[in-house]
Amino acid sequence: MGQSIFSEPEVKSHVLLIDPDNNVPISRQWDSKGHPYPVQIAQYGLAYYSYFSKLRNFKGILNRKSSTAVVDIKSHFSKQMKCDALNNVCLFVEETTSLIYNLKNTNAKLTGLIASGLNWSKDSRLIFRMSFLSSLRQIETHFTCSNLFGDGAVILSNRYWSLGFNELSALKVVYFLKQCQNVTLLQNLDMIITKAVASVKQDLRAKSLFRGFLFGSEIDEKFVVNEVEFQVGKEARSLGQLNDLLLFIPIANDQNGAYADQHLIANKEFARRRFLSAAEWFVENQQEDGSWRVKAKRVFTSDIYLKPGWCSAMGQVRAANLTNDPRFQAAAARALGPFSRPVTPKSGNCGVRAYFLDQKTLPWYEEYPAVPSVFVLNGFIFSLIGLHDLSKASPVGYENGSIATELLTEGVETLARVLPLFDSGFGSFYDLRHLNPAHALRLSPHIERLRMEKGRVNVGDQNLQALLKGGPNRARWQYHRVHLQQLFQMANVIAPQYASTWNLFFDRWLAYMWGFRSGHN
């Protein structure tokens, strides 16, 4: 996707949570109940690829103390387990029903979690008990091999988690693990709390039932992990295995320097596993036609929408660069199929290839393959960056590389000719749906003429709102900035042969961000 810096993808409001089974983001975009959105997962995976690449350049100091930056909970459980030092794994024993470790002198930044194991028995539960620094209020996070919330009241629930409280904790978050034969948890405990509170605030019923502290200033303050407990289920305990259980301080993207060896290793491993989790998700969820389907409905107007099961030109991943795993290379190659198939309202094989204003010499790869076309700029350029990456990553002589190069060349030629149409004179357009009147006319079947009242138009007039909504879709400054970053990539990496064109619009659009406007007559 062309991201060169780590941007903490979890922070985005559209991310509901990180799926504990697959360690990929679950989106609330277009569906508040949550769904795996391939574009978001690709952004997440590549952000952690970039972060991992940066961490590999950091220096680790072997003998530097890291006790405050990394806490190995498994080592504190080892006396009550059967551990193999050679393989660095610990087995549960029949006599053990609960393992508890109380943390002392903990750091409020100790929020990164890596946990893994095999054959966790039914009803096993990993619990983190925390409290805020400024008060005695407690919060709990559970990961359970069951579908039970446990003690307390459930206020909000979906297939991934339940939110509620009990007598001791003002907030209790319970994740439901779908399978516990092979468990890997890669979570940020502080982000879990942030996302839980955000979900409560967006649900009026839940908001009214929760205790008041969730909406005070306290929830934004730091908390510490006081206790970690592993409750071992009754069935086949001796078959269960604990491989990792680490808490660590995440290294921020803007931090540089030397770190204790174990601290740096924990952060690198977290980033590496999250990236590979995204890559694995793409391999496991790719359709036979090479696409990844979106399970949420995307609505433009009452008549123009994408039914669940649509695909996007924006879902590309570069897993092969890190692992040399042929599965990832093969999946990326299959993903080229939709670029050659036309957008169609009919179900069947996915196609993302449209033609700008029906000009066969101007192919356009649609982020949202609607009919009539939408022509989203950032999605199109991201697809070009993905094609560029695949063309460079493919082994010499492989047909996939030449196909990706051909698709890239076609797309670059289109962009060079069409880009001026995205210039609004004081910003950029997010898309060009307004070029097709169908998007405006279908927005409302009965758009009437505006009526004046005492020489003014009523701002609440539904006709006014419909007319404006059907007009040009200007990019908000966040996306305008994305356009600038993409043009920089186009000029310096993707298509430098058109650098003069990309640089011209980069400079003008940068001036727009500074408050300047184009001339007028």
Short mmCIF file of C-alpha atoms in Angstrom, two decimals:
data_model
loop_
_atom_site.label_atom_id
_atom_site.label_comp_id
_atom_site.label_asym_id
_atom_site.label_seq_id
_atom_site.Cartn_x
_atom_site.Cartn_y
_atom_site.Cartn_z
CA MET A 1 0.00 0.00 0.00
CA GLY A 2 3.04 2.23 -0.07
CA GLN A 3 3.13 3.09 3.62
CA SER A 4 6.68 3.90 4.64
CA ILE A 5 6.06 4.86 8.26
CA PHE A 6 4.29 3.17 11.13
CA SER A 7 0.94 4.84 11.75
CA GLU A 8 -0.60 2.72 14.54
CA PRO A 9 -3.52 1.41 12.47
CA GLU A 10 -5.42 0.31 15.60
CA VAL A 11 -5.98 3.93 16.56
CA LYS A 12 -8.31 4.55 13.62
CA SER A 13 -11.92 4.98 14.66
CA HIS A 14 -13.09 2.51 12.00
CA VAL A 15 -11.21 -0.31 13.78
CA LEU A 16 -13.54 -2.06 16.21
CA LEU A 17 -10.94 -4.39 17.73
CA ILE A 18 -8.11 -6.79 16.92
CA ASP A 19 -9.47 -10.29 16.33
CA PRO A 20 -7.84 -12.49 19.00
CA ASP A 21 -7.98 -15.59 16.80
CA ASN A 22 -6.41 -14.15 13.65
CA ASN A 23 -4.67 -11.04 15.03
CA VAL A 24 -6.07 -8.78 12.30
CA PRO A 25 -8.27 -5.69 12.64
CA ILE A 26 -12.03 -6.01 12.60
CA SER A 27 -13.69 -3.01 11.00
CA ARG A 28 -16.83 -1.22 12.13
CA GLN A 29 -16.98 0.65 8.79
CA TRP A 30 -20.44 0.19 7.21
CA ASP A 31 -21.32 -2.48 9.82
CA SER A 32 -21.17 -1.70 13.55
CA LYS A 33 -21.14 -5.41 14.43
CA GLY A 34 -17.73 -5.76 12.81
CA HIS A 35 -16.30 -7.52 9.78
CA PRO A 36 -12.81 -8.25 8.37
CA TYR A 37 -12.22 -5.53 5.75
CA PRO A 38 -9.41 -6.57 3.36
CA VAL A 39 -8.26 -3.01 2.66
CA GLN A 40 -7.91 -2.28 6.37
CA ILE A 41 -6.09 -5.57 6.97
CA ALA A 42 -3.65 -4.75 4.15
CA GLN A 43 -2.95 -1.33 5.65
CA TYR A 44 -2.44 -2.92 9.05
CA GLY A 45 -0.08 -5.60 7.72
CA LEU A 46 2.05 -3.17 5.77
CA ALA A 47 2.21 -0.73 8.67
CA TYR A 48 3.69 -3.48 10.83
CA TYR A 49 6.00 -4.53 8.00
CA SER A 50 7.36 -0.97 7.93
CA TYR A 51 7.60 -0.89 11.72
CA PHE A 52 9.44 -4.23 11.81
CA SER A 53 11.86 -3.00 9.14
CA LYS A 54 12.61 0.07 11.22
CA LEU A 55 13.14 -1.92 14.43
CA ARG A 56 15.64 -4.18 12.67
CA ASN A 57 17.91 -1.15 12.35
CA PHE A 58 17.82 -0.41 16.09
CA LYS A 59 20.65 -1.51 18.35
CA GLY A 60 20.14 -3.99 21.16
CA ILE A 61 22.36 -3.96 24.25
CA LEU A 62 22.82 -7.53 25.49
CA ASN A 63 23.44 -6.94 29.19
CA ARG A 64 21.32 -3.87 29.68
CA LYS A 65 18.58 -4.41 32.27
CA SER A 66 15.10 -4.80 30.78
CA SER A 67 13.13 -5.88 33.86
CA THR A 68 10.98 -2.76 33.76
CA ALA A 69 10.45 -2.93 30.00
CA VAL A 70 9.70 -6.66 29.62
CA VAL A 71 8.04 -9.02 32.09
CA ASP A 72 8.12 -12.73 31.27
CA ILE A 73 5.00 -13.99 33.06
CA LYS A 74 5.62 -17.56 31.91
CA SER A 75 8.87 -17.72 33.86
CA HIS A 76 6.95 -16.86 37.03
CA PHE A 77 4.43 -19.63 36.30
CA SER A 78 7.14 -22.21 35.58
CA LYS A 79 7.37 -23.57 39.14
CA GLN A 80 3.79 -24.79 38.86
CA MET A 81 4.23 -26.23 35.37
CA LYS A 82 6.35 -28.85 33.67
CA CYS A 83 8.84 -26.86 31.63
CA ASP A 84 11.32 -27.86 28.94
CA ALA A 85 14.17 -25.36 29.00
CA LEU A 86 15.60 -26.67 25.73
CA ASN A 87 12.42 -25.99 23.74
CA ASN A 88 11.33 -23.07 25.95
CA VAL A 89 7.80 -24.42 26.49
CA CYS A 90 5.81 -25.25 29.62
CA LEU A 91 3.09 -27.87 30.04
CA PHE A 92 0.14 -27.59 32.40
CA VAL A 93 -0.19 -30.28 35.06
CA GLU A 94 -3.36 -31.94 36.31
CA GLU A 95 -3.02 -30.50 39.81
CA THR A 96 -2.91 -26.89 38.63
CA THR A 97 -6.24 -25.11 38.31
CA SER A 98 -4.99 -21.53 38.45
CA LEU A 99 -1.70 -19.71 37.92
CA ILE A 100 -1.40 -16.20 39.37
CA TYR A 101 1.37 -13.63 39.24
CA ASN A 102 1.17 -10.28 41.04
CA LEU A 103 3.22 -7.59 39.38
CA LYS A 104 5.15 -5.17 41.58
CA ASN A 105 6.49 -1.73 40.72
CA THR A 106 4.88 -1.99 37.32
CA ASN A 107 5.22 0.60 34.61
CA ALA A 108 2.09 2.23 33.21
CA LYS A 109 3.51 1.77 29.72
CA LEU A 110 3.68 -2.03 30.10
CA THR A 111 0.79 -2.65 27.69
CA GLY A 112 2.12 -4.85 24.87
CA LEU A 113 1.08 -8.51 25.05
CA ILE A 114 2.47 -11.62 23.37
CA ALA A 115 0.89 -14.91 24.44
CA SER A 116 0.86 -18.26 22.68
CA GLY A 117 0.27 -21.91 23.40
CA LEU A 118 -1.25 -25.19 22.28
CA ASN A 119 -4.27 -27.23 23.33
CA TRP A 120 -5.69 -24.86 25.92
CA SER A 121 -8.56 -26.83 27.42
CA LYS A 122 -12.18 -25.75 27.31
CA ASP A 123 -13.04 -22.96 29.77
CA SER A 124 -9.39 -21.92 30.15
CA ARG A 125 -9.15 -18.19 30.73
CA LEU A 126 -6.26 -15.70 30.63
CA ILE A 127 -7.07 -12.67 32.80
CA PHE A 128 -5.39 -9.28 33.20
CA ARG A 129 -6.49 -7.21 36.19
CA MET A 130 -5.61 -3.53 36.02
CA SER A 131 -6.22 -0.30 37.89
CA PHE A 132 -5.90 3.40 37.14
CA LEU A 133 -3.00 5.27 38.67
CA SER A 134 -5.22 8.00 40.08
CA SER A 135 -7.79 5.76 41.78
CA LEU A 136 -8.61 2.27 42.96
CA ARG A 137 -11.03 1.60 40.12
CA GLN A 138 -10.29 -1.69 38.43
CA ILE A 139 -10.72 -3.01 34.92
CA GLU A 140 -10.33 -6.55 33.61
CA THR A 141 -9.51 -8.08 30.25
CA HIS A 142 -10.19 -11.79 29.66
CA PHE A 143 -9.36 -14.17 26.82
CA THR A 144 -11.47 -17.28 27.23
CA CYS A 145 -11.79 -20.67 25.54
CA SER A 146 -15.56 -20.59 25.98
CA ASN A 147 -18.58 -18.48 25.12
CA LEU A 148 -19.20 -17.44 28.74
CA PHE A 149 -18.77 -13.93 30.10
CA GLY A 150 -18.33 -15.16 33.66
CA ASP A 151 -19.34 -13.22 36.76
CA GLY A 152 -20.95 -9.84 36.29
CA ALA A 153 -23.40 -8.20 33.91
CA VAL A 154 -23.07 -8.12 30.11
CA ILE A 155 -24.01 -4.76 28.63
CA LEU A 156 -22.76 -5.01 25.04
CA SER A 157 -21.83 -8.09 23.04
CA ASN A 158 -20.96 -9.38 19.57
CA ARG A 159 -19.29 -12.50 18.20
CA TYR A 160 -15.82 -11.25 19.14
CA TRP A 161 -16.23 -9.90 22.67
CA SER A 162 -18.60 -8.92 25.48
CA LEU A 163 -18.38 -5.75 27.55
CA GLY A 164 -19.79 -5.36 31.03
CA PHE A 165 -18.81 -5.04 34.68
CA ASN A 166 -18.82 -6.95 37.96
CA GLU A 167 -18.61 -6.14 41.66
CA LEU A 168 -14.86 -5.52 41.57
CA SER A 169 -14.34 -4.02 38.13
CA ALA A 170 -16.03 -1.01 36.59
CA LEU A 171 -15.23 -2.41 33.14
CA LYS A 172 -14.81 -6.03 32.13
CA VAL A 173 -13.81 -6.98 28.58
CA VAL A 174 -14.08 -10.64 27.55
CA TYR A 175 -12.72 -11.92 24.23
CA PHE A 176 -14.06 -15.26 23.00
CA LEU A 177 -11.42 -17.48 21.39
CA LYS A 178 -13.01 -19.56 18.63
CA GLN A 179 -10.28 -22.18 18.74
CA CYS A 180 -7.74 -22.92 21.47
CA GLN A 181 -5.72 -25.70 19.85
CA ASN A 182 -3.19 -23.16 18.59
CA VAL A 183 -3.40 -19.79 20.34
CA THR A 184 -1.49 -16.62 19.51
CA LEU A 185 -2.48 -13.34 21.15
CA LEU A 186 -0.89 -10.09 19.94
CA GLN A 187 -2.67 -7.27 21.71
CA ASN A 188 -2.22 -3.78 23.15
CA LEU A 189 -4.00 -3.71 26.51
CA ASP A 190 -4.43 0.06 26.47
CA MET A 191 -5.99 -0.08 23.01
CA ILE A 192 -8.41 -2.78 24.18
CA ILE A 193 -9.73 -0.41 26.85
CA THR A 194 -9.87 2.51 24.41
CA LYS A 195 -11.85 0.48 21.86
CA ALA A 196 -14.18 -0.93 24.51
CA VAL A 197 -15.04 2.53 25.81
CA ALA A 198 -15.53 3.80 22.24
CA SER A 199 -17.99 0.97 21.57
CA VAL A 200 -19.94 1.79 24.72
CA LYS A 201 -20.12 5.47 23.85
CA GLN A 202 -21.56 4.69 20.42
CA ASP A 203 -24.37 2.54 21.86
CA LEU A 204 -27.06 4.59 23.61
CA ARG A 205 -28.39 1.67 25.65
CA ALA A 206 -24.93 0.58 26.79
CA LYS A 207 -23.98 4.16 27.56
CA SER A 208 -26.96 4.55 29.88
CA LEU A 209 -26.24 1.30 31.75
CA PHE A 210 -22.51 1.67 32.30
CA ARG A 211 -21.06 3.32 35.33
CA GLY A 212 -20.22 6.97 35.06
CA PHE A 213 -16.45 6.64 35.22
CA LEU A 214 -16.28 5.57 31.58
CA PHE A 215 -17.16 9.07 30.50
CA GLY A 216 -15.02 11.06 32.89
CA SER A 217 -11.44 12.21 32.48
CA GLU A 218 -10.18 9.17 34.40
CA ILE A 219 -10.63 6.82 31.46
CA ASP A 220 -7.99 8.77 29.53
CA GLU A 221 -5.43 8.36 32.29
CA LYS A 222 -2.77 5.67 32.54
CA PHE A 223 -3.37 2.33 34.19
CA VAL A 224 -1.12 -0.44 35.46
CA VAL A 225 -1.41 -4.22 35.24
CA ASN A 226 -1.61 -5.52 38.80
CA GLU A 227 -2.21 -9.21 38.30
CA VAL A 228 -2.14 -11.88 35.61
CA GLU A 229 -4.08 -15.11 36.11
CA PHE A 230 -4.36 -18.19 33.94
CA GLN A 231 -7.36 -20.31 34.89
CA VAL A 232 -6.83 -23.79 33.46
CA GLY A 233 -9.91 -25.63 32.20
CA LYS A 234 -10.75 -29.04 33.60
CA GLU A 235 -10.54 -31.14 30.44
CA ALA A 236 -7.18 -32.67 29.44
CA ARG A 237 -5.09 -30.16 31.36
CA SER A 238 -1.86 -32.08 30.90
CA LEU A 239 -2.08 -31.66 27.12
CA GLY A 240 -2.07 -27.87 27.35
CA GLN A 241 1.07 -25.92 26.58
CA LEU A 242 2.21 -22.35 27.22
CA ASN A 243 4.86 -21.07 24.83
CA ASP A 244 4.88 -17.31 25.47
CA LEU A 245 3.37 -14.92 27.97
CA LEU A 246 5.09 -11.54 27.81
CA LEU A 247 4.15 -8.01 28.80
CA PHE A 248 6.36 -5.30 27.36
CA ILE A 249 6.59 -1.58 26.71
CA PRO A 250 5.92 -0.80 23.03
CA ILE A 251 8.63 1.27 21.34
CA ALA A 252 7.03 4.32 19.77
CA ASN A 253 7.62 4.99 16.11
CA ASP A 254 9.34 8.32 16.79
CA GLN A 255 11.79 6.82 19.29
CA ASN A 256 15.33 5.99 18.25
CA GLY A 257 18.40 4.78 20.06
CA ALA A 258 19.64 1.68 21.84
CA TYR A 259 17.41 -0.65 23.84
CA ALA A 260 17.88 -3.59 26.14
CA ASP A 261 18.17 -6.65 23.96
CA GLN A 262 15.06 -8.40 25.32
CA HIS A 263 13.00 -5.22 25.02
CA LEU A 264 13.93 -4.80 21.37
CA ILE A 265 13.38 -8.50 20.63
CA ALA A 266 9.86 -8.37 22.12
CA ASN A 267 8.89 -5.38 19.98
CA LYS A 268 10.36 -6.88 16.82
CA GLU A 269 8.60 -10.18 17.43
CA PHE A 270 5.28 -8.42 18.03
CA ALA A 271 5.59 -6.46 14.78
CA ARG A 272 6.77 -9.49 12.80
CA ARG A 273 3.93 -11.69 14.00
CA ARG A 274 1.29 -9.05 13.38
CA PHE A 275 2.53 -8.54 9.83
CA LEU A 276 2.58 -12.28 9.16
CA SER A 277 -0.88 -12.66 10.71
CA ALA A 278 -2.21 -10.25 8.09
CA ALA A 279 -0.38 -12.15 5.34
CA GLU A 280 -1.79 -15.48 6.56
CA TRP A 281 -5.28 -14.01 6.61
CA PHE A 282 -4.96 -13.08 2.94
CA VAL A 283 -3.77 -16.56 1.97
CA GLU A 284 -6.53 -18.28 3.92
CA ASN A 285 -9.36 -15.99 2.77
CA GLN A 286 -8.59 -15.56 -0.91
CA GLN A 287 -11.37 -16.63 -3.27
CA GLU A 288 -10.83 -18.85 -6.30
CA ASP A 289 -11.03 -15.82 -8.60
CA GLY A 290 -8.10 -14.21 -6.75
CA SER A 291 -10.19 -11.66 -4.85
CA TRP A 292 -10.90 -10.92 -1.20
CA ARG A 293 -14.55 -10.17 -0.55
CA VAL A 294 -16.01 -7.48 1.69
CA LYS A 295 -18.90 -8.75 3.81
CA ALA A 296 -20.48 -5.34 4.45
CA LYS A 297 -22.88 -3.44 2.21
CA ARG A 298 -21.46 -0.20 0.78
CA VAL A 299 -24.17 2.36 -0.04
CA PHE A 300 -23.75 5.38 -2.32
CA THR A 301 -27.42 6.12 -3.00
CA SER A 302 -30.65 4.19 -2.53
CA ASP A 303 -30.16 2.75 -6.02
CA ILE A 304 -26.36 2.60 -6.24
CA TYR A 305 -24.69 0.30 -3.74
CA LEU A 306 -22.38 -2.68 -3.43
CA LYS A 307 -23.93 -5.82 -2.03
CA PRO A 308 -21.98 -7.83 0.57
CA GLY A 309 -19.39 -9.87 -1.29
CA TRP A 310 -17.81 -7.06 -3.33
CA CYS A 311 -14.06 -6.72 -3.81
CA SER A 312 -11.63 -3.80 -4.06
CA ALA A 313 -8.54 -3.01 -6.13
CA MET A 314 -6.89 -1.77 -2.96
CA GLY A 315 -6.29 -5.11 -1.18
CA GLN A 316 -2.65 -5.99 -1.84
CA VAL A 317 0.00 -7.43 0.52
CA ARG A 318 3.78 -7.79 0.23
CA ALA A 319 4.38 -10.84 2.44
CA ALA A 320 6.83 -12.49 0.05
CA ASN A 321 9.41 -9.75 0.67
CA LEU A 322 9.92 -10.81 4.28
CA THR A 323 9.42 -14.57 4.27
CA ASN A 324 10.18 -15.88 0.77
CA ASP A 325 7.14 -18.10 1.35
CA PRO A 326 5.85 -19.18 -2.09
CA ARG A 327 2.26 -19.22 -0.76
CA PHE A 328 2.30 -15.44 -0.42
CA GLN A 329 3.81 -15.00 -3.88
CA ALA A 330 1.15 -17.27 -5.36
CA ALA A 331 -1.66 -15.41 -3.58
CA ALA A 332 -0.36 -12.07 -4.85
CA ALA A 333 -0.21 -13.49 -8.38
CA ARG A 334 -3.82 -14.71 -8.20
CA ALA A 335 -4.83 -11.24 -7.01
CA LEU A 336 -3.97 -9.89 -10.48
CA GLY A 337 -7.05 -11.57 -11.96
CA PRO A 338 -9.60 -8.92 -10.91
CA PHE A 339 -7.49 -6.16 -12.51
CA SER A 340 -8.20 -7.63 -15.95
CA ARG A 341 -11.89 -8.35 -15.39
CA PRO A 342 -14.47 -5.59 -15.93
CA VAL A 343 -16.62 -4.15 -13.19
CA THR A 344 -20.09 -5.66 -13.43
CA PRO A 345 -23.21 -5.46 -11.27
CA LYS A 346 -23.70 -9.20 -11.70
CA SER A 347 -22.45 -11.67 -9.12
CA GLY A 348 -19.67 -14.08 -9.99
CA ASN A 349 -15.99 -13.51 -10.56
CA CYS A 350 -14.81 -10.22 -9.14
CA GLY A 351 -13.65 -7.47 -11.49
CA VAL A 352 -12.25 -4.04 -10.60
CA ARG A 353 -11.37 -2.77 -14.08
CA ALA A 354 -13.45 0.20 -15.18
CA TYR A 355 -12.81 2.67 -17.99
CA PHE A 356 -12.71 6.37 -17.36
CA LEU A 357 -15.78 7.89 -19.04
CA ASP A 358 -15.99 4.68 -21.10
CA GLN A 359 -12.67 5.40 -22.83
CA LYS A 360 -11.02 2.02 -23.51
CA THR A 361 -7.59 3.65 -23.49
CA LEU A 362 -8.10 4.84 -19.90
CA PRO A 363 -8.43 1.78 -17.61
CA TRP A 364 -9.21 2.56 -13.97
CA TYR A 365 -8.89 0.13 -11.05
CA GLU A 366 -11.83 0.77 -8.73
CA GLU A 367 -11.60 0.80 -4.96
CA TYR A 368 -15.40 0.59 -4.97
CA PRO A 369 -16.48 -1.26 -8.14
CA ALA A 370 -19.92 0.33 -8.41
CA VAL A 371 -22.00 0.92 -11.54
CA PRO A 372 -21.86 3.75 -12.51
CA SER A 373 -18.21 4.24 -11.58
CA VAL A 374 -16.97 6.31 -8.65
CA PHE A 375 -13.27 6.84 -9.57
CA VAL A 376 -11.71 7.16 -6.09
CA LEU A 377 -8.25 8.71 -6.46
CA ASN A 378 -6.41 7.39 -3.40
CA GLY A 379 -7.68 3.84 -3.96
CA PHE A 380 -6.54 3.89 -7.58
CA ILE A 381 -3.04 5.12 -6.72
CA PHE A 382 -2.73 2.59 -3.89
CA SER A 383 -3.54 -0.16 -6.39
CA LEU A 384 -0.75 1.15 -8.66
CA ILE A 385 1.67 1.02 -5.74
CA GLY A 386 0.61 -2.57 -5.07
CA LEU A 387 1.15 -3.50 -8.71
CA HIS A 388 4.58 -1.86 -8.61
CA ASP A 389 5.51 -3.85 -5.51
CA LEU A 390 4.45 -7.13 -7.09
CA SER A 391 6.30 -6.37 -10.32
CA LYS A 392 9.49 -5.85 -8.30
CA ALA A 393 8.96 -8.77 -5.90
CA SER A 394 8.25 -11.39 -8.57
CA PRO A 395 11.24 -13.61 -9.44
CA VAL A 396 12.96 -12.80 -12.72
CA GLY A 397 11.29 -14.52 -15.65
CA TYR A 398 7.95 -15.12 -13.89
CA GLU A 399 4.89 -14.18 -15.92
CA ASN A 400 3.29 -12.58 -12.85
CA GLY A 401 5.88 -9.82 -12.86
CA SER A 402 5.28 -8.95 -16.51
CA ILE A 403 1.48 -8.95 -16.03
CA ALA A 404 1.80 -6.65 -13.02
CA THR A 405 4.12 -4.37 -14.99
CA GLU A 406 1.66 -4.19 -17.89
CA LEU A 407 -1.26 -3.37 -15.58
CA LEU A 408 0.87 -0.77 -13.81
CA THR A 409 1.88 0.89 -17.08
CA GLU A 410 -1.75 1.12 -18.21
CA GLY A 411 -2.80 2.64 -14.89
CA VAL A 412 0.04 5.17 -14.83
CA GLU A 413 -0.90 6.39 -18.31
CA THR A 414 -4.49 6.87 -17.16
CA LEU A 415 -3.46 8.78 -14.05
CA ALA A 416 -1.18 11.12 -16.00
CA ARG A 417 -4.08 12.10 -18.26
CA VAL A 418 -6.88 12.22 -15.69
CA LEU A 419 -5.16 13.77 -12.65
CA PRO A 420 -5.99 17.40 -13.61
CA LEU A 421 -9.70 16.61 -13.16
CA PHE A 422 -9.11 15.98 -9.45
CA ASP A 423 -7.91 19.58 -8.88
CA SER A 424 -10.72 21.66 -7.33
CA GLY A 425 -8.78 24.93 -7.33
CA PHE A 426 -8.53 24.97 -3.53
CA GLY A 427 -8.05 21.28 -2.74
CA SER A 428 -8.48 17.90 -4.38
CA PHE A 429 -11.50 15.75 -5.10
CA TYR A 430 -11.79 12.44 -3.26
CA ASP A 431 -13.50 10.92 -6.30
CA LEU A 432 -15.22 11.95 -9.52
CA ARG A 433 -18.65 10.47 -9.04
CA HIS A 434 -20.17 13.86 -9.86
CA LEU A 435 -19.15 13.40 -13.51
CA ASN A 436 -21.99 10.91 -13.83
CA PRO A 437 -25.38 12.57 -13.14
CA ALA A 438 -26.77 9.20 -12.07
CA HIS A 439 -25.10 9.56 -8.68
CA ALA A 440 -26.85 12.88 -8.10
CA LEU A 441 -30.19 12.06 -9.72
CA ARG A 442 -30.55 8.74 -7.90
CA LEU A 443 -29.74 10.32 -4.57
CA SER A 444 -33.33 11.44 -4.33
CA PRO A 445 -36.10 10.68 -6.82
CA HIS A 446 -37.79 14.01 -6.14
CA ILE A 447 -35.19 16.78 -6.00
CA GLU A 448 -37.06 20.04 -6.52
CA ARG A 449 -35.90 23.59 -7.16
CA LEU A 450 -34.61 25.56 -4.20
CA ARG A 451 -37.07 27.93 -2.59
CA MET A 452 -36.14 31.28 -1.13
CA GLU A 453 -37.58 32.51 2.15
CA LYS A 454 -37.10 36.22 2.77
CA GLY A 455 -34.27 36.27 0.29
CA ARG A 456 -32.45 33.31 1.84
CA VAL A 457 -32.27 29.57 1.35
CA ASN A 458 -33.26 27.51 4.37
CA VAL A 459 -30.16 25.53 5.38
CA GLY A 460 -32.41 22.72 6.60
CA ASP A 461 -34.10 22.37 3.22
CA GLN A 462 -33.94 18.71 2.18
CA ASN A 463 -33.63 19.69 -1.47
CA LEU A 464 -30.55 21.76 -0.62
CA GLN A 465 -28.98 18.86 1.27
CA ALA A 466 -29.70 16.44 -1.59
CA LEU A 467 -28.28 18.82 -4.19
CA LEU A 468 -25.08 19.36 -2.22
CA LYS A 469 -24.63 15.68 -1.42
CA GLY A 470 -24.92 14.85 -5.10
CA GLY A 471 -22.28 17.43 -6.00
CA PRO A 472 -18.48 17.11 -6.13
CA ASN A 473 -17.04 15.02 -3.30
CA ARG A 474 -14.13 17.12 -2.03
CA ALA A 475 -11.34 15.34 -0.16
CA ARG A 476 -11.09 16.37 3.46
CA TRP A 477 -7.59 17.52 4.44
CA GLN A 478 -6.68 14.10 5.82
CA TYR A 479 -7.21 12.53 2.39
CA HIS A 480 -5.73 15.54 0.62
CA ARG A 481 -2.55 14.84 2.60
CA VAL A 482 -2.74 11.20 1.48
CA HIS A 483 -2.92 12.42 -2.13
CA LEU A 484 0.26 14.44 -1.55
CA GLN A 485 2.08 11.44 -0.10
CA GLN A 486 0.99 9.33 -3.04
CA LEU A 487 2.15 11.88 -5.61
CA PHE A 488 5.52 11.94 -3.88
CA GLN A 489 5.71 8.15 -4.24
CA MET A 490 4.66 8.35 -7.88
CA ALA A 491 7.38 10.90 -8.68
CA ASN A 492 10.21 9.22 -6.80
CA VAL A 493 9.45 5.48 -6.96
CA ILE A 494 6.50 4.31 -9.02
CA ALA A 495 6.59 6.35 -12.24
CA PRO A 496 9.45 8.88 -12.28
CA GLN A 497 9.05 9.23 -16.06
CA TYR A 498 6.08 11.49 -15.26
CA ALA A 499 7.79 13.25 -12.36
CA SER A 500 7.18 16.70 -13.84
CA THR A 501 3.41 16.06 -13.83
CA TRP A 502 3.30 14.59 -10.33
CA ASN A 503 5.52 17.38 -8.94
CA LEU A 504 3.40 20.11 -10.54
CA PHE A 505 0.27 18.89 -8.78
CA PHE A 506 2.15 18.10 -5.57
CA ASP A 507 3.38 21.69 -5.28
CA ARG A 508 0.02 23.23 -6.15
CA TRP A 509 -1.91 20.95 -3.80
CA LEU A 510 0.61 21.64 -1.06
CA ALA A 511 -0.05 25.36 -1.57
CA TYR A 512 -3.77 24.66 -1.12
CA MET A 513 -3.00 23.20 2.31
CA TRP A 514 -1.25 26.45 3.18
CA GLY A 515 -4.43 28.38 2.39
CA PHE A 516 -3.74 29.47 -1.18
CA ARG A 517 -6.26 29.18 -4.01
CA SER A 518 -5.96 28.99 -7.77
CA GLY A 519 -6.64 32.10 -9.83
CA HIS A 520 -10.02 33.24 -11.12
CA ASN A 521 -11.22 35.45 -14.00
#
